[in-house]
Structures are given as C-alpha cells and as structure tokens.
Tab-separated table of C-alpha atoms in Angstrom:
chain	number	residue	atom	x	y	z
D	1140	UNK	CA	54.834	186.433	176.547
D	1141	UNK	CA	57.850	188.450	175.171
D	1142	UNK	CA	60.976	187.892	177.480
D	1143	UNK	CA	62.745	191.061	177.992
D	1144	UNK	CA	66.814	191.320	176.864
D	1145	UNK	CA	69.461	192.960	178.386
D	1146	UNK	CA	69.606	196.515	177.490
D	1147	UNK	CA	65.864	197.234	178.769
D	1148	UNK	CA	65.701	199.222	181.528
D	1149	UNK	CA	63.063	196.779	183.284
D	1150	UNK	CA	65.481	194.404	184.289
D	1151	UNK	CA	67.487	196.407	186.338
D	1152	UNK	CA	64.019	197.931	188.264
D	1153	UNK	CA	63.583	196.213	191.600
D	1154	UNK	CA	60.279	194.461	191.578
D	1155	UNK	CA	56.725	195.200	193.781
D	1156	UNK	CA	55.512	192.800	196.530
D	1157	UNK	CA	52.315	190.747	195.617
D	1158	UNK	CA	49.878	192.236	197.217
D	1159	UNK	CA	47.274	189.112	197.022
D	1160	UNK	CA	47.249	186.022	194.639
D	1161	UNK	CA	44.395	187.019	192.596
D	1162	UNK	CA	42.758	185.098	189.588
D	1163	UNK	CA	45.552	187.556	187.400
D	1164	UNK	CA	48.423	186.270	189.186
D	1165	UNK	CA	47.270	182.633	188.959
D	1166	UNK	CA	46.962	183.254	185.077
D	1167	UNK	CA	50.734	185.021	185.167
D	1168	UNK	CA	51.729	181.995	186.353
D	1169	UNK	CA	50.496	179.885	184.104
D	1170	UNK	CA	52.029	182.146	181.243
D	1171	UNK	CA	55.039	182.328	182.808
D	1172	UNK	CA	55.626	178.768	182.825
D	1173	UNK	CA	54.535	178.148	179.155
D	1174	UNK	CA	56.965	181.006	178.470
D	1175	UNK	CA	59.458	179.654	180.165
D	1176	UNK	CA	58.811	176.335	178.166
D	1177	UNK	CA	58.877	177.352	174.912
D	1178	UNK	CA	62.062	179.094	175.540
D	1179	UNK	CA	63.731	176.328	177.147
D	1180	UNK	CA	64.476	177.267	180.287
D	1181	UNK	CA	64.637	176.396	183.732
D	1182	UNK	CA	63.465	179.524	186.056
D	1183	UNK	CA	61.624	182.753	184.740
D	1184	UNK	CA	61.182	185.956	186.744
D	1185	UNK	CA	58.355	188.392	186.147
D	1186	UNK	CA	60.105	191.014	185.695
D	1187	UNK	CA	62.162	189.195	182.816
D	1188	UNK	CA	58.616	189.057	180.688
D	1189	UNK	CA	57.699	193.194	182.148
D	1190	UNK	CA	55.949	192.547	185.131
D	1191	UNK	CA	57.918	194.232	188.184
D	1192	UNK	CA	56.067	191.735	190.813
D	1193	UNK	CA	58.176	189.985	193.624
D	1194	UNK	CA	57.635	186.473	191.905
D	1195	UNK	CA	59.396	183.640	189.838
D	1196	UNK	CA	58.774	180.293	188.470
D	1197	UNK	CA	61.151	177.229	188.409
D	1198	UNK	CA	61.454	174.089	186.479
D	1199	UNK	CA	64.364	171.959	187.167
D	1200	UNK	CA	65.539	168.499	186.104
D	1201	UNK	CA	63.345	166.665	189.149
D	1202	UNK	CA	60.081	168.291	186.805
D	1203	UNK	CA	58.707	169.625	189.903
D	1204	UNK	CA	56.928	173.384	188.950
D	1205	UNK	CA	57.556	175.487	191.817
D	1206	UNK	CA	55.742	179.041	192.206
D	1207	UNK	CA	57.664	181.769	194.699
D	1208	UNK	CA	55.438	184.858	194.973
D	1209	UNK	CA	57.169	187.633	197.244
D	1210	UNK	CA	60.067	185.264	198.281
D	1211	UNK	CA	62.679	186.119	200.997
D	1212	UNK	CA	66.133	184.191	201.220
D	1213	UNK	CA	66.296	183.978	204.955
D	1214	UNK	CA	69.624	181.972	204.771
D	1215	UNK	CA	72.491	181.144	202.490
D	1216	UNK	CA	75.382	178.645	203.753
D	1217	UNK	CA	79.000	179.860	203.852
D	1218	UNK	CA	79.898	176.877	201.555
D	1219	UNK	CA	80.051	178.334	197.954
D	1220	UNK	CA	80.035	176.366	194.016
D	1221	UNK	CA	81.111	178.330	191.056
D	1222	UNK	CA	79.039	176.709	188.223
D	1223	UNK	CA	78.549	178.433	184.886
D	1224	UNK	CA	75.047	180.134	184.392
D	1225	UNK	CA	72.860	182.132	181.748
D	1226	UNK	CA	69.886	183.306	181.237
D	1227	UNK	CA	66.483	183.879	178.907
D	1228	UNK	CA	67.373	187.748	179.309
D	1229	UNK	CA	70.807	187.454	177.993
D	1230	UNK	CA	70.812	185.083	175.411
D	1231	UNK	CA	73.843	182.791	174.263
D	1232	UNK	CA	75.583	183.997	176.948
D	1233	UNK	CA	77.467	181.759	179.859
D	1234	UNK	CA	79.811	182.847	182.774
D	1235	UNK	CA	81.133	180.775	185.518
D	1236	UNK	CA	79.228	182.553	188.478
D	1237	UNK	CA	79.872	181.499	192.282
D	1238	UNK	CA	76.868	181.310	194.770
D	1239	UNK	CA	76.542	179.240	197.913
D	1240	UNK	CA	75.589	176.138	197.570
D	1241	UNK	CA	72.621	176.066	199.918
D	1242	UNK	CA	69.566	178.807	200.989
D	1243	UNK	CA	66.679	178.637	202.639
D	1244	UNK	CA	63.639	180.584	201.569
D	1245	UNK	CA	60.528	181.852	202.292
D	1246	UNK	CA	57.483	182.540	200.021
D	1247	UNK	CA	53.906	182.236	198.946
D	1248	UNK	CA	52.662	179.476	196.401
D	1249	UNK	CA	50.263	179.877	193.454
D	1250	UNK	CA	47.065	179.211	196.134
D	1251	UNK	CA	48.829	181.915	198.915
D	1252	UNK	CA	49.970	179.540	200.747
D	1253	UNK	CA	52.707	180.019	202.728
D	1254	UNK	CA	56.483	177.314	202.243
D	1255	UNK	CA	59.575	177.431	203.631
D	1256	UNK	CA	62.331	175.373	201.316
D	1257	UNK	CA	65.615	174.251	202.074
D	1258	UNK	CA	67.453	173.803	198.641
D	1259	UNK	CA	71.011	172.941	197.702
D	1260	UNK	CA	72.373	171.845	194.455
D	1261	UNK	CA	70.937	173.520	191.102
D	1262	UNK	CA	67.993	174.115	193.061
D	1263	UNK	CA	69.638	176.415	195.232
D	1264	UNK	CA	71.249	178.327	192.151
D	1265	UNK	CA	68.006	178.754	190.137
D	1266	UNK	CA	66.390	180.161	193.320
D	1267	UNK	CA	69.297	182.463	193.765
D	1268	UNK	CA	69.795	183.614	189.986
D	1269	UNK	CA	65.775	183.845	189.904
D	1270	UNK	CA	65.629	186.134	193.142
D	1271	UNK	CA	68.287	188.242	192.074
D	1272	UNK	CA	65.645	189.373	189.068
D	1273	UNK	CA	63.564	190.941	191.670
D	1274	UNK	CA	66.133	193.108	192.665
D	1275	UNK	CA	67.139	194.648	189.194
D	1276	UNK	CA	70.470	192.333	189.559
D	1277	UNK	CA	71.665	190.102	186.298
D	1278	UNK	CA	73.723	187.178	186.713
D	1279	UNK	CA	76.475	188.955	184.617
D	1280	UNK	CA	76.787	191.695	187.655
D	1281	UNK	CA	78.130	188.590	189.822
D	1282	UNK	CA	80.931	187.358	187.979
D	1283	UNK	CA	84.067	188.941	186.019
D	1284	UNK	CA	83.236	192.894	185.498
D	1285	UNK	CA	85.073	193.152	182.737
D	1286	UNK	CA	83.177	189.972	180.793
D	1287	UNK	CA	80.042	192.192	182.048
D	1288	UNK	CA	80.821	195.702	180.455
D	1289	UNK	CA	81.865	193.600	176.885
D	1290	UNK	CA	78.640	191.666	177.310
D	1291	UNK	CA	76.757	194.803	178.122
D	1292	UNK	CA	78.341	196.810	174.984
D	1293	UNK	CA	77.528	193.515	172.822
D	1294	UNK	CA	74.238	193.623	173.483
D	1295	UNK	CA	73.433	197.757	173.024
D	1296	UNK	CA	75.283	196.948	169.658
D	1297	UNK	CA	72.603	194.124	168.955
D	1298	UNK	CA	69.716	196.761	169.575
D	1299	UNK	CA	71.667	199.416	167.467
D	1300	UNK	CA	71.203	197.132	164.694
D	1301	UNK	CA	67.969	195.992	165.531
D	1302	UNK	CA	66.340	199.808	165.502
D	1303	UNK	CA	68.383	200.615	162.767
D	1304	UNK	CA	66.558	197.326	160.591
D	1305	UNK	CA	63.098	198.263	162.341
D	1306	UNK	CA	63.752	201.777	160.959
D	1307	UNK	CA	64.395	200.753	157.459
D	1308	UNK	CA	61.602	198.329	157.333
D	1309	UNK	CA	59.387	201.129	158.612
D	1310	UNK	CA	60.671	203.644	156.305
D	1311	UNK	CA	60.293	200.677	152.919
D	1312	UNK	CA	56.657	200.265	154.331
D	1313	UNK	CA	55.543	204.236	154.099
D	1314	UNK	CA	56.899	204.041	150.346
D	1315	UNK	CA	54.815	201.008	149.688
D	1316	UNK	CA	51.416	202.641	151.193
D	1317	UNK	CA	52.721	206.329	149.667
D	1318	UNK	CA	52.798	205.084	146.365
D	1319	UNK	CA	49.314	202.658	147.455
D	1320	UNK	CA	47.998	205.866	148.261
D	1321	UNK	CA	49.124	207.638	144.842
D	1322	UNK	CA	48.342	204.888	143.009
D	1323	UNK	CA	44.199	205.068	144.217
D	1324	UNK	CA	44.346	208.709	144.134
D	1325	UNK	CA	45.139	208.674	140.400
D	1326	UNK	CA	42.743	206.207	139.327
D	1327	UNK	CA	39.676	209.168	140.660
C-alpha cells in the first residue's frame, strides 16, 4: 500500500466509523501492518494509506500487534511528556510534541471484539498520534506553528517538483511513442 504525504488532502479528512469487521477489513489489516513494516514504523492509520475508516494499527518495541477499529479515548491523565515524534506521512521530519502521558481507550479488535486499554509510556503516544489520524489532525498541528507552516511550505515545494518531473517524463514519453508512431507509419 502507498502511504499518503503531507500535502494530500486525505489526511486532513476525518475518518468513517467501521461499520462491521468484514473479511475486507481483516485483509486491511493485514496490509496495513506489512505496510507499516516495510516502512519502518511503529503505528499506521488508514487514512494515512487512503482509507478514511476509524481504525489504526500499532507495533511497538514490546512486538505486541495491536488492531483499534473505531477507537474512542475515554480518558487522558493531566500528567503530560513532551517527547519528539514523526511520522510515515511526513517523512524525515521530527518535532518535540507534548501529550499526556497516560489514556485509556476503547475499541474493537481485528475479530470485533470489544477492549478497553490502559496505556502509558510510548504506548500511550502512538495511540494518541495514531487517533489523531482519524480526525484529519497531523502531529505537526500540535507542536510549534511556526515549525508547522515551514514544514507545510517544504513539503508543497517537494510536490511542485515532483509534478513538475512527472510532467517532463510524461511529456519525453509522448515524443518517444510520436516518433514510434512515425517511425511504423513510414515503413507502410
């Protein structure tokens, strides 16, 4: 699966309730975790990789794969951390971000089975940085807004550049199959 950057309107959508955990969502699972892998990350939201479904995967340090399909943060403690964070969807990019340290949450595994957690620690964070996806909300809109507008600008640059090469490559492959094209025609 292709994991969405900043810059596409997708991620800032606020994401659609499960409405059962069918055989499809099963399998979105499962690609969202090899995703996830191959990038090397720790938590992937659907919407990150286009689906706008209340649902996220973690992976932390402990190995554990946890599924949260249509979770609800029911409570956060008034204890805060400031740790610095990123993110699949924003590439190369790290800001010290502060969260509380603890929440407890609510949601649906892979089989529809209903969990409550209590996490603290990185745990905690993921969940919270993860949840915020559903919600159209990037880690970048928590911390320093100025760091966010420059990293905003940085990356509408980066797709500037990127449709600008896509353009050119596009434009070098209609010469190749015009003068294909020519080419044939002449030889009739």
């Amino acid at each position: 699966m292709e994991v969405l950057h900043l810059g596409n309107p997708v991620l800032r959508e606020k994401s659609e309730p499960v409405a059962a955990v069918t055989q499809e969502i099963v399998q979105l699972v499962s690609d969202m975790f090899e995703t996830m892998d191959m990038q090397h990350g720790v938590g992937l939201a659907a919407p990150q990789v286009g689906k706008l479904l209340r649902m996220f995967v973690i992976t932390i340090d402990d190995g554990v794969r946890r599924v949260f399909i249509n979770p609800q943060i029911i409570e956060t403690s008034v204890e805060t951390c400031e740790i610095e964070e990123g993110c699949l969807s924003i590439p190369d990019v790290w800001e010290s971000i502060t969260r509380p340290s603890r929440v407890t949450v609510q949601a649906l595994d892979e089989h529809g089975r209903p969990f409550t957690i209590e996490a603290d620690g990185y745990l905690a964070r993921v969940i919270q940085h993860e949840y915020d996806h559903l919600d159209g909300v990037l880690y970048i809109d928590r911390g320093d807004a100025e760091f966010r507008d420059k990293t905003i600008a940085k990356f509408e640059r980066r797709a500037e550049r990127r449709r600008q090469k896509d353009a050119i490559k596009a434009a070098k492959a209609a010469r190749i199959e015009a003068k294909k094209a020519a080419k044939a025609a002449s030889r009739c």
